[in-house]
Every structure is written in structure tokens, then in C-alpha cells.
PDB file of C-alpha atoms in Angstrom:
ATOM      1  CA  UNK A   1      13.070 -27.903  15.502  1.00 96.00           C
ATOM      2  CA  UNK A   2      11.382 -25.305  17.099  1.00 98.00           C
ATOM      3  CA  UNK A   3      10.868 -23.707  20.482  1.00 98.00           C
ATOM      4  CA  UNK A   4       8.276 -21.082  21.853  1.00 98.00           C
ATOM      5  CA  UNK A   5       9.505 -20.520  25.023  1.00 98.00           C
ATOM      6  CA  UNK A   6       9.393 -17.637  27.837  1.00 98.00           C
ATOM      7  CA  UNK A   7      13.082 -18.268  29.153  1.00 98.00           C
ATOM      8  CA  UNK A   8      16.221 -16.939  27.489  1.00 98.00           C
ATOM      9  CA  UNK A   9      18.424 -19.392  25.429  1.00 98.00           C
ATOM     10  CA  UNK A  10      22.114 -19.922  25.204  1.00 98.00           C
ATOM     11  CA  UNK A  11      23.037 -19.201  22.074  1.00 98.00           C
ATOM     12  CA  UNK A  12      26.283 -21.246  22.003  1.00 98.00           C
ATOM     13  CA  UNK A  13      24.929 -24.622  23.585  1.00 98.00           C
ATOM     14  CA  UNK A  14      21.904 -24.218  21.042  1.00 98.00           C
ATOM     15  CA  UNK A  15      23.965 -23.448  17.652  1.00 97.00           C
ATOM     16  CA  UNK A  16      26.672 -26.480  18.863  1.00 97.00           C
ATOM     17  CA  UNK A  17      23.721 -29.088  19.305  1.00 96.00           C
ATOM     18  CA  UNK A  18      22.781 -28.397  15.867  1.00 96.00           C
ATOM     19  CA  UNK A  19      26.468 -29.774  14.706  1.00 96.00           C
ATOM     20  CA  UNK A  20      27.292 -32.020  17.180  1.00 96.00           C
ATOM     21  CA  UNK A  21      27.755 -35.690  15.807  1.00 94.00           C
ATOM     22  CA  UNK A  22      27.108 -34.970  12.114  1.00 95.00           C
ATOM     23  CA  UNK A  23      30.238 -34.465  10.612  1.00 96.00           C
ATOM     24  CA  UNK A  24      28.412 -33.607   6.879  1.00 97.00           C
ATOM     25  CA  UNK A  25      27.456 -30.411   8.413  1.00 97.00           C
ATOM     26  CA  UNK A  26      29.336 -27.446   6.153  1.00 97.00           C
ATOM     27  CA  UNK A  27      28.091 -24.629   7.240  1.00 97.00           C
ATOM     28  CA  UNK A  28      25.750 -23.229  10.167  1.00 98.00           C
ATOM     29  CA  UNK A  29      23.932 -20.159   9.425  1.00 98.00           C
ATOM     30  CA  UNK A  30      22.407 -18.168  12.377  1.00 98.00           C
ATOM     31  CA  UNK A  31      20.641 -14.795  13.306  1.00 98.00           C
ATOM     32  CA  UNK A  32      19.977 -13.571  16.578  1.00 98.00           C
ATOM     33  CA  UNK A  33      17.543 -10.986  17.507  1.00 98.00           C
ATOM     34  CA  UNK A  34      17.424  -8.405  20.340  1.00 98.00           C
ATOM     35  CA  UNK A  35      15.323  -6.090  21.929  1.00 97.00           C
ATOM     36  CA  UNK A  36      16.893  -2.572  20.857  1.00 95.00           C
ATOM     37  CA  UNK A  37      16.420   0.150  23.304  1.00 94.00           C
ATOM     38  CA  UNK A  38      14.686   2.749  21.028  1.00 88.00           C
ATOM     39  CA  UNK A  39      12.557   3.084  19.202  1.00 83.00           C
ATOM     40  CA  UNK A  40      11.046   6.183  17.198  1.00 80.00           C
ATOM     41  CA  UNK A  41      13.465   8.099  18.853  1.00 85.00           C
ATOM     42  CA  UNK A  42      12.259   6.887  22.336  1.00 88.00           C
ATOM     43  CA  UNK A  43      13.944   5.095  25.032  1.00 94.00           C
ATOM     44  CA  UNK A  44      12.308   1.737  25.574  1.00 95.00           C
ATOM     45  CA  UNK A  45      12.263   0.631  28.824  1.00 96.00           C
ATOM     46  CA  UNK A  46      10.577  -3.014  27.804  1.00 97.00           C
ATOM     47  CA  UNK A  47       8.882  -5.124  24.680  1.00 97.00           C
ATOM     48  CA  UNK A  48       6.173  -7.771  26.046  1.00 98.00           C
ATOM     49  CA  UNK A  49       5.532 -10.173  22.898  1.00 98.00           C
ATOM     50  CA  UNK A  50       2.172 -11.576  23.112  1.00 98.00           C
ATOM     51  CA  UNK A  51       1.508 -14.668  20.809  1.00 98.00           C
ATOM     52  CA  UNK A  52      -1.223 -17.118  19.776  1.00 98.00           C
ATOM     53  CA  UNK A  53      -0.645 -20.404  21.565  1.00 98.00           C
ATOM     54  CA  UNK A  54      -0.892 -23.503  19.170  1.00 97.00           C
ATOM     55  CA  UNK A  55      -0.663 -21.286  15.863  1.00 98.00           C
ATOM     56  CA  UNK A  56       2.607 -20.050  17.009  1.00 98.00           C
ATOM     57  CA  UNK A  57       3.993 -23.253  16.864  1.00 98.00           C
ATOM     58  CA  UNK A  58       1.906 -24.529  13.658  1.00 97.00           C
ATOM     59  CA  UNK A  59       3.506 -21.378  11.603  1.00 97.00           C
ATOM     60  CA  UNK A  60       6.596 -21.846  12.898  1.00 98.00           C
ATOM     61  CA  UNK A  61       6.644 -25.296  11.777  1.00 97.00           C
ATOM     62  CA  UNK A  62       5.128 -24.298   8.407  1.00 97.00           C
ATOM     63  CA  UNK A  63       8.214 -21.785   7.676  1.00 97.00           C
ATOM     64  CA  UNK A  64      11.043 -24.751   8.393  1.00 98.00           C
ATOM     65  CA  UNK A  65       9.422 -26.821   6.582  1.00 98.00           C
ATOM     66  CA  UNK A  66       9.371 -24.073   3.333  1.00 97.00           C
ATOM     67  CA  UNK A  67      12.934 -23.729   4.457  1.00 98.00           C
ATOM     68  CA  UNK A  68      14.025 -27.421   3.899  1.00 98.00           C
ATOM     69  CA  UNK A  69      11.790 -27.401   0.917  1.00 97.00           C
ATOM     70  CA  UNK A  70      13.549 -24.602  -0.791  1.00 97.00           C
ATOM     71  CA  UNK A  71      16.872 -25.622   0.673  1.00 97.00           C
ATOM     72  CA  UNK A  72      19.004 -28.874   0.760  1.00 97.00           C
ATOM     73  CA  UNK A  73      19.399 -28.523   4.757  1.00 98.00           C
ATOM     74  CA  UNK A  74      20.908 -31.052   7.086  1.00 98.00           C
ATOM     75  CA  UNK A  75      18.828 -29.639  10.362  1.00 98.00           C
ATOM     76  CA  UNK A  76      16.622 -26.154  11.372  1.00 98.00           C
ATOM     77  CA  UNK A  77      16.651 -24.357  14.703  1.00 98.00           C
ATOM     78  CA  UNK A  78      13.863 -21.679  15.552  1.00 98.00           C
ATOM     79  CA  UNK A  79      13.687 -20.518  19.342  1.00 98.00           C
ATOM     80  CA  UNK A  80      10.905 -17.613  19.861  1.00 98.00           C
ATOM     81  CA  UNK A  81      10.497 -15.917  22.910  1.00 98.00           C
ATOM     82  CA  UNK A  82       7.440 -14.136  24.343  1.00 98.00           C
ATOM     83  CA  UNK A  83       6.373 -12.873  27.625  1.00 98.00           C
ATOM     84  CA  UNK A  84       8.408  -9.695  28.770  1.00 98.00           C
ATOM     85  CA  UNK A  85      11.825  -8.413  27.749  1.00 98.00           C
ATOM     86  CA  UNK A  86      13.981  -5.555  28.253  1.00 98.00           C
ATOM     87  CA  UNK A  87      16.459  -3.887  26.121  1.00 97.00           C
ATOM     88  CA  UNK A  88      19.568  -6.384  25.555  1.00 98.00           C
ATOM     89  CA  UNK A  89      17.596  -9.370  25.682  1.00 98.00           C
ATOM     90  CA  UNK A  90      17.501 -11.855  23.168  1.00 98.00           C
ATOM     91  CA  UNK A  91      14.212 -12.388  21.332  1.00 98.00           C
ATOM     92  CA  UNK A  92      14.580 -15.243  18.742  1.00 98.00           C
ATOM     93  CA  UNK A  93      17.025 -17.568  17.162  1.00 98.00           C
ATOM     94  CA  UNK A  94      17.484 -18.769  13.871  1.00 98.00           C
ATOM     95  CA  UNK A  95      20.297 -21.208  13.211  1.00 98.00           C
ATOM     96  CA  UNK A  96      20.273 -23.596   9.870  1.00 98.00           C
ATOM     97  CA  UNK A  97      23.025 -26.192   8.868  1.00 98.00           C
ATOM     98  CA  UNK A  98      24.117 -27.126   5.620  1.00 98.00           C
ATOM     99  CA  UNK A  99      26.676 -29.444   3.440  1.00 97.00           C
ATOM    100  CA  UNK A 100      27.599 -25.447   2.270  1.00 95.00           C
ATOM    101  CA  UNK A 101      27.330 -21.620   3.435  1.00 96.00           C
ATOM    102  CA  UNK A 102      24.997 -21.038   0.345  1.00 97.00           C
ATOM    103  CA  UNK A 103      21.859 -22.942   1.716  1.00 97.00           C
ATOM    104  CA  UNK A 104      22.664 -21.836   5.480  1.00 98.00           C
ATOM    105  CA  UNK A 105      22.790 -18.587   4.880  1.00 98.00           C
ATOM    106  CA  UNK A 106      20.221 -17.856   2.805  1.00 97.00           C
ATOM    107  CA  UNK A 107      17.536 -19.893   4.204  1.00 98.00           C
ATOM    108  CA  UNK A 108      18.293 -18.233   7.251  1.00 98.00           C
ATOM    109  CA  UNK A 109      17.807 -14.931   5.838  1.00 97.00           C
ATOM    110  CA  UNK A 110      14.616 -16.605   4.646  1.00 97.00           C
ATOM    111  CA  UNK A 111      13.673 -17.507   7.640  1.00 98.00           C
ATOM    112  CA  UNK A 112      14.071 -14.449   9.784  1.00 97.00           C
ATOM    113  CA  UNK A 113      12.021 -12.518   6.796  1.00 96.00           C
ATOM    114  CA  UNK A 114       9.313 -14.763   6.990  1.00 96.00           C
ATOM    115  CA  UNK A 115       8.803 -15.143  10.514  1.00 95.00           C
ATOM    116  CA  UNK A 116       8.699 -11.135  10.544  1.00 94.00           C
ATOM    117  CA  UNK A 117       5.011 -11.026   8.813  1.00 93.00           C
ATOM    118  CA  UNK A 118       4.007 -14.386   9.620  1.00 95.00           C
ATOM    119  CA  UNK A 119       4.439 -15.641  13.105  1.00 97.00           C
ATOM    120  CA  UNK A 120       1.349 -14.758  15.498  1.00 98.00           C
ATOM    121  CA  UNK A 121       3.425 -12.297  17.721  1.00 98.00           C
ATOM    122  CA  UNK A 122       2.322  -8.966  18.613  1.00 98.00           C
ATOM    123  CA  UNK A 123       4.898  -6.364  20.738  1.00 97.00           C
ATOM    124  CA  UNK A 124       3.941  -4.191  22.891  1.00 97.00           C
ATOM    125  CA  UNK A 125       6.739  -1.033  23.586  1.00 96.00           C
ATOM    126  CA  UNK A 126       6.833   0.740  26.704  1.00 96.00           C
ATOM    127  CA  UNK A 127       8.470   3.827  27.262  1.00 94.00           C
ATOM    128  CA  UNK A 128       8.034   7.228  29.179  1.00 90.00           C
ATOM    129  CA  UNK A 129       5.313   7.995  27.032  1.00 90.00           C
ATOM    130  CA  UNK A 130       3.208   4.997  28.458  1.00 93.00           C
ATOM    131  CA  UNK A 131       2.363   1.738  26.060  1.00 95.00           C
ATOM    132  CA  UNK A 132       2.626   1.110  22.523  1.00 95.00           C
ATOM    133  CA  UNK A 133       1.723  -1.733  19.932  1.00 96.00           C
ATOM    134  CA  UNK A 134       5.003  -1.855  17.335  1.00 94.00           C
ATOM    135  CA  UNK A 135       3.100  -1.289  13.802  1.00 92.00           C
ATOM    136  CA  UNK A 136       3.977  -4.128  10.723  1.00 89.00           C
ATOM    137  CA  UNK A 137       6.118  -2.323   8.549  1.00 88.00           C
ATOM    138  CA  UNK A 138       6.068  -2.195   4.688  1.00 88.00           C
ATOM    139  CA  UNK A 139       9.887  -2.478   4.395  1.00 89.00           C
ATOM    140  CA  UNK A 140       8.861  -5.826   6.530  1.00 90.00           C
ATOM    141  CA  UNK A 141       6.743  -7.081   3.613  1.00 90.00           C
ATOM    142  CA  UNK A 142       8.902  -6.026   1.031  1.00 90.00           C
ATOM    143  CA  UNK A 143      11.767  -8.393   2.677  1.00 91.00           C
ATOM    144  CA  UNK A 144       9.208 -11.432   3.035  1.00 91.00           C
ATOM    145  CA  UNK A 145       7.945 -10.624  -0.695  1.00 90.00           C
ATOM    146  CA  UNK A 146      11.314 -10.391  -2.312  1.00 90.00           C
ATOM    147  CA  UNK A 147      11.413 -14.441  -1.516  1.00 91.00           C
ATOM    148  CA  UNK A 148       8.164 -15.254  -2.872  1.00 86.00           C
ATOM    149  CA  UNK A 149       9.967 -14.772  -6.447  1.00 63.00           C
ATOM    150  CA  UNK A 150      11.886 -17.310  -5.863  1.00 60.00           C
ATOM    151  CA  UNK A 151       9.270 -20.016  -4.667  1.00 51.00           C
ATOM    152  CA  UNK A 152       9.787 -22.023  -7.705  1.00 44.00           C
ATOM    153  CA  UNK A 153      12.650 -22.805  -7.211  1.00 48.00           C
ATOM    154  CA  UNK A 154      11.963 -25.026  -4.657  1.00 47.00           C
ATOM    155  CA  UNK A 155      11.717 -28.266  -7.602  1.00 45.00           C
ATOM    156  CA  UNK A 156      15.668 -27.194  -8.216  1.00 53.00           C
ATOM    157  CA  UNK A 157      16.860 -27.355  -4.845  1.00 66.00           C
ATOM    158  CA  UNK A 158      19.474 -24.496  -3.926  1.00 59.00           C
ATOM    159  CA  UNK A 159      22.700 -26.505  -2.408  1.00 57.00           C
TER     160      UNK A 159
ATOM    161  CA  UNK B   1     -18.144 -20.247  18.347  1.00 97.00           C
ATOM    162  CA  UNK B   2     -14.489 -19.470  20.342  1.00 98.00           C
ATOM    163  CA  UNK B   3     -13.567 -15.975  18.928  1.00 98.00           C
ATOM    164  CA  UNK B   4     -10.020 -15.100  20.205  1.00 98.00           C
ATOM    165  CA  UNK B   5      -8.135 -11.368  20.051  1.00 98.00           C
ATOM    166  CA  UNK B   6      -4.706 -10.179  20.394  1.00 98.00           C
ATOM    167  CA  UNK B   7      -2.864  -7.034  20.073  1.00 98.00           C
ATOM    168  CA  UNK B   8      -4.342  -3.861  19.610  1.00 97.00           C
ATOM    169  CA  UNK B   9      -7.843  -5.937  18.956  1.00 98.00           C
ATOM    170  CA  UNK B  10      -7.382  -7.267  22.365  1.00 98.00           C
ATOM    171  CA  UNK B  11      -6.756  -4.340  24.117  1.00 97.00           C
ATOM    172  CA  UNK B  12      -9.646  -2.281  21.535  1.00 98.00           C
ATOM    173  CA  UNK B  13     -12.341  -4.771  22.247  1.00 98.00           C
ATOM    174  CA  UNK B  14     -10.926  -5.450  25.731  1.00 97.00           C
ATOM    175  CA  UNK B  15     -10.901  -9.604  26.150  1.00 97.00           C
ATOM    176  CA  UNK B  16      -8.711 -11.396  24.744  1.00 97.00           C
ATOM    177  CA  UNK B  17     -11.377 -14.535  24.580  1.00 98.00           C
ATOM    178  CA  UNK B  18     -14.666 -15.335  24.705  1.00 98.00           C
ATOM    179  CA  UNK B  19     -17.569 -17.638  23.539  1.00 98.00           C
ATOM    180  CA  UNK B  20     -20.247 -16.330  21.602  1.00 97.00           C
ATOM    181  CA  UNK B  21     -23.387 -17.539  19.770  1.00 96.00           C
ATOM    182  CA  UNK B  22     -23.970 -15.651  15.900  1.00 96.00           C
ATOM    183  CA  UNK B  23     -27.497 -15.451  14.513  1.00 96.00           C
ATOM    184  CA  UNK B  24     -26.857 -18.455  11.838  1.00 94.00           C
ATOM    185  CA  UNK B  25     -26.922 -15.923   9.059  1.00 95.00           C
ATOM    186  CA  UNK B  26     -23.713 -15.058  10.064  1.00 96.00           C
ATOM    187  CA  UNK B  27     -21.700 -17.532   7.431  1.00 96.00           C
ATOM    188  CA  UNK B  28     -18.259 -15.584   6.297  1.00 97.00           C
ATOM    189  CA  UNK B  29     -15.897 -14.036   8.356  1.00 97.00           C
ATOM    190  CA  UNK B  30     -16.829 -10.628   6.575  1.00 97.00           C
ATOM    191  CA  UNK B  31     -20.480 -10.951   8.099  1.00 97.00           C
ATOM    192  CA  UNK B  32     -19.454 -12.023  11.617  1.00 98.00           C
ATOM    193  CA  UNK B  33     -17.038  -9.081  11.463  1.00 97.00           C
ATOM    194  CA  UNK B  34     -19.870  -6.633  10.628  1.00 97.00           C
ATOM    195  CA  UNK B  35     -22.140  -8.387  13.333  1.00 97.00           C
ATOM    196  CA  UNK B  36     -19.184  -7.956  15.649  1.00 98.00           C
ATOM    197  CA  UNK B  37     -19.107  -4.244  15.755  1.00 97.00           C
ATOM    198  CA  UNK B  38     -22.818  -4.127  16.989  1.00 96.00           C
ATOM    199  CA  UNK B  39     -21.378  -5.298  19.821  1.00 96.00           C
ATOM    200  CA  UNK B  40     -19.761  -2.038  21.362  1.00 96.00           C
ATOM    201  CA  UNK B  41     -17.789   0.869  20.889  1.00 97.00           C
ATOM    202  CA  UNK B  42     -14.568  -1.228  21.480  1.00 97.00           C
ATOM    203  CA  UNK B  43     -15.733  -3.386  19.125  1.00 98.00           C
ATOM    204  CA  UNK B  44     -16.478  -0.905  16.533  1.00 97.00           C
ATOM    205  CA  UNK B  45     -13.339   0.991  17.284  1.00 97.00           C
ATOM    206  CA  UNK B  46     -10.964  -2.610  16.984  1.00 97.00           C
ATOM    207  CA  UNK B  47     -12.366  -3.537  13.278  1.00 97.00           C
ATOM    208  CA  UNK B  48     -13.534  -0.485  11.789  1.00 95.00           C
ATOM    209  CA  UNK B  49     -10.680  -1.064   9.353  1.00 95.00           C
ATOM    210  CA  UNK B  50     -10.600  -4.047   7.738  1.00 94.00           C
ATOM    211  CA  UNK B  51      -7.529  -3.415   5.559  1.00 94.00           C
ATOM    212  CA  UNK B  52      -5.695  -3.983   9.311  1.00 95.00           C
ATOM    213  CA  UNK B  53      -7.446  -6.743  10.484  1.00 96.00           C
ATOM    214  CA  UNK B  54      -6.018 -10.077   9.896  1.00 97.00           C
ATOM    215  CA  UNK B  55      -7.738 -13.567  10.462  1.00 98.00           C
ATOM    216  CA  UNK B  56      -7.127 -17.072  11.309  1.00 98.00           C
ATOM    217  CA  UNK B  57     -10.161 -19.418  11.573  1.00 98.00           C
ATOM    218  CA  UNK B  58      -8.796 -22.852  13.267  1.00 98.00           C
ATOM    219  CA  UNK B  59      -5.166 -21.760  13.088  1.00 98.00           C
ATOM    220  CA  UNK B  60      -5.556 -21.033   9.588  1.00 96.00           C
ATOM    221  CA  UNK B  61      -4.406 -17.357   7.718  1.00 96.00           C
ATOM    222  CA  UNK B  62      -7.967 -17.004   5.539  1.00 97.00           C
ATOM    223  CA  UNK B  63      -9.411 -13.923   3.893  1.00 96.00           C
ATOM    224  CA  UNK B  64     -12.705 -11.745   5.106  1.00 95.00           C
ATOM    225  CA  UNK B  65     -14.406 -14.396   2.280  1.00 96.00           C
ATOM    226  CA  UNK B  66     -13.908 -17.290   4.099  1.00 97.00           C
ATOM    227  CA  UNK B  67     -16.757 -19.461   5.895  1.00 97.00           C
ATOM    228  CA  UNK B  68     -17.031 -19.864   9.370  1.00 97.00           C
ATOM    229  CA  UNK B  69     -18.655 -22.350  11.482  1.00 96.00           C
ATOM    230  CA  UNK B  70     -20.415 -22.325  15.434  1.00 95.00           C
ATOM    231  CA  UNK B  71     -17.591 -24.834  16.102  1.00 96.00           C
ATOM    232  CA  UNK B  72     -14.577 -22.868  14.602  1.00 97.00           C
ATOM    233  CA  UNK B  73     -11.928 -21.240  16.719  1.00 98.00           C
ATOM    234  CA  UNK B  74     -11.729 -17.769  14.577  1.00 98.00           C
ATOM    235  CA  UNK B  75      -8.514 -15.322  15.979  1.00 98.00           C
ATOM    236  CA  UNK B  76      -8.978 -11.847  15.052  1.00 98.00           C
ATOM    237  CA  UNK B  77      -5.576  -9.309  14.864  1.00 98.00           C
ATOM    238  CA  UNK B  78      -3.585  -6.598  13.521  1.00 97.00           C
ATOM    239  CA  UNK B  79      -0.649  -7.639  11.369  1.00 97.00           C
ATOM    240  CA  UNK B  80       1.798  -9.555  12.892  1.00 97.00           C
ATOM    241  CA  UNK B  81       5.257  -9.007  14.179  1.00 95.00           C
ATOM    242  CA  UNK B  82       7.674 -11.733  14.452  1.00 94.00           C
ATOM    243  CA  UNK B  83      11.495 -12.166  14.928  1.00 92.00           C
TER     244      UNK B  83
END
């Protein structure tokens, strides 16, 4: 399932009502992230994520569905958040369930490497210094291209 | 032809939307990016680099190669940052 939303989430009620009534569930694999409050070595006061309306929701969709195609996975949660957010505040959610830890965890390392280079948002830092855009990063792509190795595995499903 | 911007192209070229109407040579994103930066300094300034510029024509990731149409939705922008 996935969410683009402006409001914050609750991280328990979301991750239980991915396990709730299905008792094959194993594991639950999840990854929060937050807005951290510096950045190059200056204090950010607040991150506005700006994203693409429709193809936020179409990529989104795209990367669970790689997930559950690379994955043997019993349900996928993806909450984004854009509009603006200050330091401490929760940015996304990634929580996957599985018949074992194996499959939840890794396809939500996956996922949280994926959505990095390919999910239409854009963050914009601002700090005493005035307004910045935050740059891709090649360490970024290097963690999204280190699963592209393993894209053929997706006939053998990992369990 | 909806041409849409965000990010650093947005605040470059200063709209983050508009409507516009390419001379019908204009087939390939690569040519309506050229024909683009005619259009003004912030123009210019936004795509002068294409190795940063990343496209989506109809929701779609394509390359500069790819053809474009007056009734295509094409979304211009620097790499993106997720998560």
C-alpha cells in the first residue's frame, strides 16, 4: 500500500495494521526516516519536500511491486511525506511483512534504496545561510545499484 | 504541450507549469530542451547541463532520445531525492 500524504503518521498503529489478523506473518521489517538537523555542518532549521503529483504515487507503486516480485512478501507499507518539516519529524515509512526476517528485511532495505534515486521528491534545506536544494548523492546510487545485481533473481524468489 | 518543473529547474526557470506550443520540428526531448533555453536566461541557466537534468514524459523516466508529442505531459528536474 502506499501513502503520499502531508500529515505525520503513527508509526505504531501503521506497522500493527500490517499484522493484524494474519497470523502467517513472520517477520515485519521497517525503516523510518527523519529530518536530521544538519546538514554540511549547518543547522537546519526546516526540509520542504516538493514532489510530482500522480508520478509520485505511480513510482511508488512501481518499487512495491519490484519488492513483492523479488520477495515472497505477505503485505508492503510505503507512507511519504511532503510539504514542510522540521528537524525530528518523520519523513517516510517503510514497513514489509514476511513468513521470515530474510525477505522483510531485505526488501526493506531495498526499498528505502530505491525510493532514494527514484521517487519524484526534491528537498529543499533551510538554514541561516538562506535556502538550499539537497544534491543526489553518488553513495545514493551506489546503494540503489548494488540491488540491480541481484534483479535476476527475482525467477528464484528469496523467502 | 504541458511542460512541468520542479526543484532547482523550478526555481531556475521560475514556474513550476505552463503550456506551451513547439515549432513541430521539435520531435525528441533533446530538441525541445535546446528550443527551451531560447526561452530566457532562467531557462538557459536551469538546463545548460544536461548530465543533471532528468525527464519524465507522461509519468514516464525516458532519456534526452525519446519522442515527444503536443499532447504529452513532459516533467523536467534535477535528480531526485526520496526517503
Amino acid at each position: 500500500m502506499i501513502k503520499v500524504q502531508e500529515q505525520d503518521f503513527d508509526i505504531g498503529a501503521e506497522l500493527a495494521s500490517l499484522t493484524d489478523g494474519n497470523t502467517s506473518v513472520g517477520g515485519l521489517g521497517c525503516f523510518v526516516g527523519l529530518v536530521r538537523d544538519m546538514a554540511n555542518e549547518e543547522q537546519i532549521s526546516s526540509m520542504t519536500l516538493e514532489h510530482y503529483p500522480g508520478m509520485t504515487e505511480k513510482q511508488l507503486a512501481a518499487l512495491e511491486a519490484e519488492a513483492r516480485d523479488r520477495w515472497t512478501l505477505l503485505d508492503v507499507l510505503i507512507i511519504h511525506r511532503y510539504g514542510r518539516l522540521e528537524p525530528g519529524d518523520r519523513i517516510v515509512l517503510v514497513g514489509t511483512t514476511s513468513a521470515h526476517r530474510e525477505a522483510a528485511l531485505e526488501s526493506c532495505h531495498f526499498l528505502i534504496d530505491w525510493l532514494k534515486t527514484k521517487a519524484p521528491f526534491w528537498k529543499l534545506e533551510e538554514s541561516d545561510t538562506g535556502e538550499s536544494w539537497v544534491a543526489a548523492r553518488d553513495s545514493d546510487d551506489d546503494a540503489a545499484d548494488r540491488w540491480s545485481d541481484t534483479a535476476t533473481q527475482s525467477e528464484q524468489k528469496k523467502v | 504541450m504541458q511542460l512541468l518543473y520542479f526543484g532547482w529547474v523550478r526555481t531556475k526557470i521560475g514556474s513550476g507549469r505552463e503550456t506551451l506550443d513547439p515549432p513541430a520540428e521539435i520531435t525528441d526531448v533533446r530538441s525541445l530542451v535546446e528550443w527551451l533555453k531560447q526561452r530566457g536566461d532562467g531557462y538557459q541557466e536551469a538546463l545548460q547541463d544536461l548530465e543533471t537534468i532528468r525527464v519524465a514524459v507522461n509519468q514516464e523516466m525516458v532519456d534526452l532520445d525519446a519522442l515527444v508529442s503536443p499532447s504529452d505531459e513532459i516533467a523536467l528536474f534535477p535528480p531526485m531525492t526520496g526517503g
